[in-house]
PDB file of C-alpha atoms in Angstrom:
ATOM      1  CA  MET A1416       1.540  21.431 -13.786  1.00  0.00           C
ATOM      2  CA  LYS A1417       3.064  24.213 -12.371  1.00  0.00           C
ATOM      3  CA  ARG A1418       5.645  23.541  -8.992  1.00  0.00           C
ATOM      4  CA  VAL A1419       5.615  25.515  -6.525  1.00  0.00           C
ATOM      5  CA  ALA A1420       7.902  25.660  -3.704  1.00  0.00           C
ATOM      6  CA  ILE A1421       7.206  27.240  -0.360  1.00  0.00           C
ATOM      7  CA  LEU A1422       9.770  29.407   2.447  1.00  0.00           C
ATOM      8  CA  ILE A1423       8.425  28.507   5.358  1.00  0.00           C
ATOM      9  CA  SER A1424      11.474  29.663   9.485  1.00  0.00           C
ATOM     10  CA  GLY A1425       7.961  28.202  11.634  1.00  0.00           C
ATOM     11  CA  GLY A1426       5.601  26.382  11.784  1.00  0.00           C
ATOM     12  CA  GLY A1427       3.984  26.260   8.930  1.00  0.00           C
ATOM     13  CA  SER A1428       0.547  26.800   9.176  1.00  0.00           C
ATOM     14  CA  ASN A1429      -0.136  28.650   5.047  1.00  0.00           C
ATOM     15  CA  MET A1430       2.780  25.992   4.457  1.00  0.00           C
ATOM     16  CA  VAL A1431      -0.405  23.506   5.149  1.00  0.00           C
ATOM     17  CA  ARG A1432      -2.869  24.637   3.619  1.00  0.00           C
ATOM     18  CA  LEU A1433      -1.269  25.351   0.332  1.00  0.00           C
ATOM     19  CA  LEU A1434      -0.274  22.523   0.675  1.00  0.00           C
ATOM     20  CA  GLU A1435      -3.580  20.655   1.150  1.00  0.00           C
ATOM     21  CA  SER A1436      -5.201  22.768  -1.172  1.00  0.00           C
ATOM     22  CA  MET A1437      -2.990  21.644  -4.245  1.00  0.00           C
ATOM     23  CA  THR A1438      -4.387  18.405  -5.191  1.00  0.00           C
ATOM     24  CA  GLY A1439      -7.027  17.030  -7.908  1.00  0.00           C
ATOM     25  CA  ASP A1440      -7.696  20.221 -10.883  1.00  0.00           C
ATOM     26  CA  HIS A1441      -5.965  22.493  -8.942  1.00  0.00           C
ATOM     27  CA  PRO A1442      -2.876  23.682 -12.053  1.00  0.00           C
ATOM     28  CA  ALA A1443      -0.073  22.991  -8.721  1.00  0.00           C
ATOM     29  CA  ARG A1444       1.775  20.597  -7.258  1.00  0.00           C
ATOM     30  CA  PRO A1445       4.673  21.447  -4.542  1.00  0.00           C
ATOM     31  CA  VAL A1446       7.910  20.628  -5.304  1.00  0.00           C
ATOM     32  CA  LEU A1447      10.085  21.386  -2.400  1.00  0.00           C
ATOM     33  CA  VAL A1448       9.202  22.736   1.175  1.00  0.00           C
ATOM     34  CA  LEU A1449      12.773  24.988   2.485  1.00  0.00           C
ATOM     35  CA  SER A1450      13.314  26.583   5.163  1.00  0.00           C
ATOM     36  CA  ASN A1451      16.509  28.720   6.771  1.00  0.00           C
ATOM     37  CA  ASP A1452      16.030  27.377   9.988  1.00  0.00           C
ATOM     38  CA  PRO A1453      16.449  22.824  10.492  1.00  0.00           C
ATOM     39  CA  ALA A1454      14.154  22.866  13.079  1.00  0.00           C
ATOM     40  CA  ALA A1455      11.627  24.690  11.848  1.00  0.00           C
ATOM     41  CA  GLY A1456       8.212  22.421  12.782  1.00  0.00           C
ATOM     42  CA  GLY A1457       6.986  23.043   8.983  1.00  0.00           C
ATOM     43  CA  LEU A1458       9.379  21.264   7.799  1.00  0.00           C
ATOM     44  CA  ALA A1459       8.140  18.214  10.036  1.00  0.00           C
ATOM     45  CA  LEU A1460       5.059  18.212   8.305  1.00  0.00           C
ATOM     46  CA  ALA A1461       6.029  18.741   5.129  1.00  0.00           C
ATOM     47  CA  HIS A1462       7.329  15.604   4.836  1.00  0.00           C
ATOM     48  CA  HIS A1463       4.638  13.821   7.222  1.00  0.00           C
ATOM     49  CA  MET A1464       2.590  15.297   4.016  1.00  0.00           C
ATOM     50  CA  ARG A1465       4.921  13.752   1.322  1.00  0.00           C
ATOM     51  CA  VAL A1466       6.526  17.202  -0.138  1.00  0.00           C
ATOM     52  CA  ALA A1467      10.231  16.892  -0.263  1.00  0.00           C
ATOM     53  CA  THR A1468      12.564  19.202   2.718  1.00  0.00           C
ATOM     54  CA  ALA A1469      15.823  20.975   3.091  1.00  0.00           C
ATOM     55  CA  ALA A1470      16.726  23.063   4.828  1.00  0.00           C
ATOM     56  CA  VAL A1471      19.702  25.863   5.029  1.00  0.00           C
ATOM     57  CA  ASP A1472      20.502  27.545   8.147  1.00  0.00           C
ATOM     58  CA  HIS A1473      21.157  30.720   7.932  1.00  0.00           C
ATOM     59  CA  ARG A1474      23.182  30.879  11.553  1.00  0.00           C
ATOM     60  CA  ARG A1475      26.438  30.007   9.350  1.00  0.00           C
ATOM     61  CA  PHE A1476      26.054  32.760   7.660  1.00  0.00           C
ATOM     62  CA  GLY A1477      26.945  35.161   9.723  1.00  0.00           C
ATOM     63  CA  ARG A1478      25.919  38.473   7.439  1.00  0.00           C
ATOM     64  CA  ASP A1479      27.508  36.875   4.468  1.00  0.00           C
ATOM     65  CA  ARG A1480      23.649  36.782   2.851  1.00  0.00           C
ATOM     66  CA  ALA A1481      24.352  36.636  -0.401  1.00  0.00           C
ATOM     67  CA  ALA A1482      26.088  33.063   0.748  1.00  0.00           C
ATOM     68  CA  PHE A1483      23.073  32.316   1.905  1.00  0.00           C
ATOM     69  CA  GLU A1484      21.475  33.177  -0.466  1.00  0.00           C
ATOM     70  CA  ALA A1485      23.217  30.728  -3.070  1.00  0.00           C
ATOM     71  CA  GLU A1486      22.815  28.187  -1.264  1.00  0.00           C
ATOM     72  CA  LEU A1487      19.040  29.016  -0.513  1.00  0.00           C
ATOM     73  CA  ALA A1488      19.251  29.105  -4.402  1.00  0.00           C
ATOM     74  CA  ASP A1489      21.733  24.903  -5.369  1.00  0.00           C
ATOM     75  CA  HIS A1490      18.787  23.134  -3.834  1.00  0.00           C
ATOM     76  CA  LEU A1491      15.435  25.672  -5.032  1.00  0.00           C
ATOM     77  CA  ASP A1492      17.098  24.726  -8.653  1.00  0.00           C
ATOM     78  CA  VAL A1493      17.185  20.893  -8.304  1.00  0.00           C
ATOM     79  CA  ALA A1494      13.454  21.334  -7.689  1.00  0.00           C
ATOM     80  CA  GLN A1495      12.998  23.582 -10.884  1.00  0.00           C
ATOM     81  CA  PRO A1496       9.987  25.457  -9.742  1.00  0.00           C
ATOM     82  CA  ASP A1497       7.580  27.921 -11.049  1.00  0.00           C
ATOM     83  CA  ILE A1498       6.753  29.632  -8.694  1.00  0.00           C
ATOM     84  CA  ILE A1499       8.276  30.255  -5.010  1.00  0.00           C
ATOM     85  CA  CYS A1500       5.654  30.928  -2.264  1.00  0.00           C
ATOM     86  CA  LEU A1501       6.868  32.783   1.052  1.00  0.00           C
ATOM     87  CA  ALA A1502       5.367  31.672   3.951  1.00  0.00           C
ATOM     88  CA  GLY A1503       6.541  32.745   6.640  1.00  0.00           C
ATOM     89  CA  PHE A1504       9.845  33.100   5.804  1.00  0.00           C
ATOM     90  CA  MET A1505      11.294  35.665   7.881  1.00  0.00           C
ATOM     91  CA  ARG A1506      14.204  36.504   6.036  1.00  0.00           C
ATOM     92  CA  ILE A1507      14.679  40.017   3.788  1.00  0.00           C
ATOM     93  CA  LEU A1508      15.782  38.784   0.191  1.00  0.00           C
ATOM     94  CA  THR A1509      18.576  40.702  -1.366  1.00  0.00           C
ATOM     95  CA  PRO A1510      17.379  42.674  -4.488  1.00  0.00           C
ATOM     96  CA  ALA A1511      19.980  39.676  -6.568  1.00  0.00           C
ATOM     97  CA  PHE A1512      17.522  37.171  -5.285  1.00  0.00           C
ATOM     98  CA  VAL A1513      14.481  38.752  -6.358  1.00  0.00           C
ATOM     99  CA  ASP A1514      16.319  39.179  -9.423  1.00  0.00           C
ATOM    100  CA  ARG A1515      17.362  36.577 -10.052  1.00  0.00           C
ATOM    101  CA  TYR A1516      13.405  34.575  -9.220  1.00  0.00           C
ATOM    102  CA  ALA A1517      11.679  37.716 -10.456  1.00  0.00           C
ATOM    103  CA  GLY A1518       8.409  37.478 -11.412  1.00  0.00           C
ATOM    104  CA  ARG A1519       7.608  34.247 -10.278  1.00  0.00           C
ATOM    105  CA  VAL A1520       7.814  35.240  -6.202  1.00  0.00           C
ATOM    106  CA  LEU A1521       4.521  35.315  -3.782  1.00  0.00           C
ATOM    107  CA  ASN A1522       4.691  36.472  -0.329  1.00  0.00           C
ATOM    108  CA  ILE A1523       2.036  36.591   2.208  1.00  0.00           C
ATOM    109  CA  HIS A1524       1.795  39.828   5.069  1.00  0.00           C
ATOM    110  CA  PRO A1525      -0.287  40.593   8.235  1.00  0.00           C
ATOM    111  CA  SER A1526      -2.006  43.159   7.256  1.00  0.00           C
ATOM    112  CA  LEU A1527      -3.550  45.108   3.767  1.00  0.00           C
ATOM    113  CA  LEU A1528      -0.973  46.795   2.267  1.00  0.00           C
ATOM    114  CA  PRO A1529       0.284  49.581   1.803  1.00  0.00           C
ATOM    115  CA  LYS A1530      -0.498  50.183   5.743  1.00  0.00           C
ATOM    116  CA  TYR A1531       2.329  48.228   7.875  1.00  0.00           C
ATOM    117  CA  PRO A1532       5.014  46.550   5.911  1.00  0.00           C
ATOM    118  CA  GLY A1533       7.261  45.098   7.660  1.00  0.00           C
ATOM    119  CA  LEU A1534       7.296  43.573  12.057  1.00  0.00           C
ATOM    120  CA  ARG A1535       4.791  44.592  14.710  1.00  0.00           C
ATOM    121  CA  THR A1536       1.408  44.773  11.653  1.00  0.00           C
ATOM    122  CA  HIS A1537      -0.814  43.924  14.391  1.00  0.00           C
ATOM    123  CA  GLN A1538       0.531  46.024  17.372  1.00  0.00           C
ATOM    124  CA  ARG A1539       0.175  48.997  14.674  1.00  0.00           C
ATOM    125  CA  ALA A1540      -2.942  48.630  13.443  1.00  0.00           C
ATOM    126  CA  LEU A1541      -4.341  48.341  17.303  1.00  0.00           C
ATOM    127  CA  ASP A1542      -2.454  52.285  17.751  1.00  0.00           C
ATOM    128  CA  ALA A1543      -4.242  53.335  14.847  1.00  0.00           C
ATOM    129  CA  GLY A1544      -7.791  52.687  15.211  1.00  0.00           C
ATOM    130  CA  ASP A1545      -8.154  50.449  12.481  1.00  0.00           C
ATOM    131  CA  GLU A1546     -11.795  49.480  12.154  1.00  0.00           C
ATOM    132  CA  GLN A1547      -9.791  46.719   9.151  1.00  0.00           C
ATOM    133  CA  ALA A1548      -7.280  44.609   9.427  1.00  0.00           C
ATOM    134  CA  GLY A1549      -6.199  42.066   7.109  1.00  0.00           C
ATOM    135  CA  ALA A1550      -3.622  39.909   5.997  1.00  0.00           C
ATOM    136  CA  THR A1551      -1.897  40.905   1.951  1.00  0.00           C
ATOM    137  CA  VAL A1552      -0.277  38.355  -0.916  1.00  0.00           C
ATOM    138  CA  HIS A1553       2.074  40.146  -3.019  1.00  0.00           C
ATOM    139  CA  GLN A1554       4.640  39.461  -5.550  1.00  0.00           C
ATOM    140  CA  VAL A1555       8.164  39.669  -4.428  1.00  0.00           C
ATOM    141  CA  THR A1556      10.257  42.527  -5.591  1.00  0.00           C
ATOM    142  CA  ALA A1557      13.322  44.202  -4.408  1.00  0.00           C
ATOM    143  CA  ASP A1558      11.408  46.886  -2.270  1.00  0.00           C
ATOM    144  CA  LEU A1559       9.799  45.604   0.915  1.00  0.00           C
ATOM    145  CA  ASP A1560       6.290  44.310   1.433  1.00  0.00           C
ATOM    146  CA  ALA A1561       5.298  46.665  -2.062  1.00  0.00           C
ATOM    147  CA  GLY A1562       5.634  44.397  -5.001  1.00  0.00           C
ATOM    148  CA  PRO A1563       2.066  44.024  -6.884  1.00  0.00           C
ATOM    149  CA  ILE A1564      -0.916  42.457  -4.960  1.00  0.00           C
ATOM    150  CA  LEU A1565      -2.787  39.791  -6.631  1.00  0.00           C
ATOM    151  CA  GLY A1566      -4.967  39.012  -3.372  1.00  0.00           C
ATOM    152  CA  GLN A1567      -6.258  40.747   0.196  1.00  0.00           C
ATOM    153  CA  ALA A1568      -7.850  39.532   2.897  1.00  0.00           C
ATOM    154  CA  ARG A1569      -9.822  41.965   4.880  1.00  0.00           C
ATOM    155  CA  VAL A1570     -10.796  41.023   8.655  1.00  0.00           C
ATOM    156  CA  PRO A1571     -12.667  43.511  11.291  1.00  0.00           C
ATOM    157  CA  VAL A1572     -10.744  45.004  14.418  1.00  0.00           C
ATOM    158  CA  LEU A1573     -12.845  44.342  16.730  1.00  0.00           C
ATOM    159  CA  PRO A1574     -13.860  45.987  20.690  1.00  0.00           C
ATOM    160  CA  GLY A1575     -11.381  44.515  23.365  1.00  0.00           C
ATOM    161  CA  ASP A1576      -9.614  42.904  21.243  1.00  0.00           C
ATOM    162  CA  ASP A1577      -5.505  42.706  21.648  1.00  0.00           C
ATOM    163  CA  THR A1578      -2.850  41.259  19.345  1.00  0.00           C
ATOM    164  CA  ALA A1579      -3.486  38.013  20.337  1.00  0.00           C
ATOM    165  CA  THR A1580      -6.757  38.403  18.903  1.00  0.00           C
ATOM    166  CA  LEU A1581      -5.934  39.805  16.596  1.00  0.00           C
ATOM    167  CA  ALA A1582      -3.627  37.800  14.580  1.00  0.00           C
ATOM    168  CA  ALA A1583      -5.761  34.932  14.977  1.00  0.00           C
ATOM    169  CA  ARG A1584      -8.081  36.295  13.052  1.00  0.00           C
ATOM    170  CA  VAL A1585      -6.456  38.120  10.319  1.00  0.00           C
ATOM    171  CA  LEU A1586      -3.986  34.201   9.979  1.00  0.00           C
ATOM    172  CA  ALA A1587      -7.662  32.153   9.574  1.00  0.00           C
ATOM    173  CA  ALA A1588      -8.100  35.063   6.520  1.00  0.00           C
ATOM    174  CA  GLU A1589      -4.379  34.361   5.290  1.00  0.00           C
ATOM    175  CA  HIS A1590      -5.419  30.345   5.482  1.00  0.00           C
ATOM    176  CA  ARG A1591      -8.588  31.566   2.888  1.00  0.00           C
ATOM    177  CA  LEU A1592      -6.101  33.957   1.259  1.00  0.00           C
ATOM    178  CA  TYR A1593      -2.778  32.314   0.451  1.00  0.00           C
ATOM    179  CA  PRO A1594      -4.577  29.208  -1.488  1.00  0.00           C
ATOM    180  CA  ALA A1595      -6.901  30.784  -3.296  1.00  0.00           C
ATOM    181  CA  VAL A1596      -4.458  33.869  -5.047  1.00  0.00           C
ATOM    182  CA  LEU A1597      -2.377  30.926  -5.159  1.00  0.00           C
ATOM    183  CA  ARG A1598      -4.620  28.061  -8.411  1.00  0.00           C
ATOM    184  CA  ARG A1599      -5.655  31.372  -9.707  1.00  0.00           C
ATOM    185  CA  PHE A1600      -1.944  32.346 -10.166  1.00  0.00           C
ATOM    186  CA  ALA A1601      -0.575  28.842 -11.102  1.00  0.00           C
ATOM    187  CA  ALA A1602      -3.062  29.571 -13.764  1.00  0.00           C
ATOM    188  CA  GLY A1603      -1.766  32.910 -15.133  1.00  0.00           C
ATOM    189  CA  ASN A1604      -4.635  34.769 -13.433  1.00  0.00           C
ATOM    190  CA  ARG A1605      -2.787  38.180 -11.754  1.00  0.00           C
ATOM    191  CA  ASP A1606      -6.054  40.215 -11.457  1.00  0.00           C
ATOM    192  CA  ARG A1607      -6.432  41.097  -7.742  1.00  0.00           C
ATOM    193  CA  LEU A1608      -8.899  38.959  -5.677  1.00  0.00           C
ATOM    194  CA  ASP A1609      -9.984  40.713  -2.670  1.00  0.00           C
ATOM    195  CA  LEU A1610     -12.174  38.480   0.071  1.00  0.00           C
ATOM    196  CA  ASP A1611     -13.752  39.009   3.026  1.00  0.00           C
TER     197      ASP A1611
END
C-alpha cells in the first residue's frame, strides 16, 4: 500500500477528491495533508476526514526558501510518503527539494501543458482564442510545470466564457483527472491518461 502526502495552500477541493478516492481496493492511502498556510481551509477538511495535518507558514521564512523547505521535509520524512501530491500548493519548490523526492511528486495544473505554465492560465487561453482548455497532471521536475505528463483532461471553451466560468469547468475536470492518475501512478502505471 503506497503512502500519500498532499500539499495544499487553500481550500483543498482537489485534496478532498484525492482523499475520497483512496478507499477500498485503491493501492494508496493518505498519511498527511501539509500546508504552507496555517489558515488554509483544506486543513480543517482533512482533519474532519481523519487525515493527519500539519502547516509550515512560509511567511516566517521571508526569502529563505531552503529553511522553509527543510521544515516541510521534516514533516514529510516523519510521514514517509511514497507519493507527494501537490494540490493547489502555491509555492515554487527549489531544485534541491524536488531532487530529494525525485520521481515521487505529482502536480495538477489548470492548462493543457505545455501550454500556459505558471499563472493566469484561463485568461491566457481565452486571450489566445483557444477552443479547448483543460488540466494536466504531471511529475514535478526542477523546471516549472515541465515534468513528464501523466494525464490530461480537456474541456471546451464556450462562447461567452470568462475566466470564472472556464475555471469552474476546468476544476470539475481536475476533480475527475487527479484521482484517476493517482490510482494508476500508485499501481505503478506511468502511461498517459487522456479524458474528455
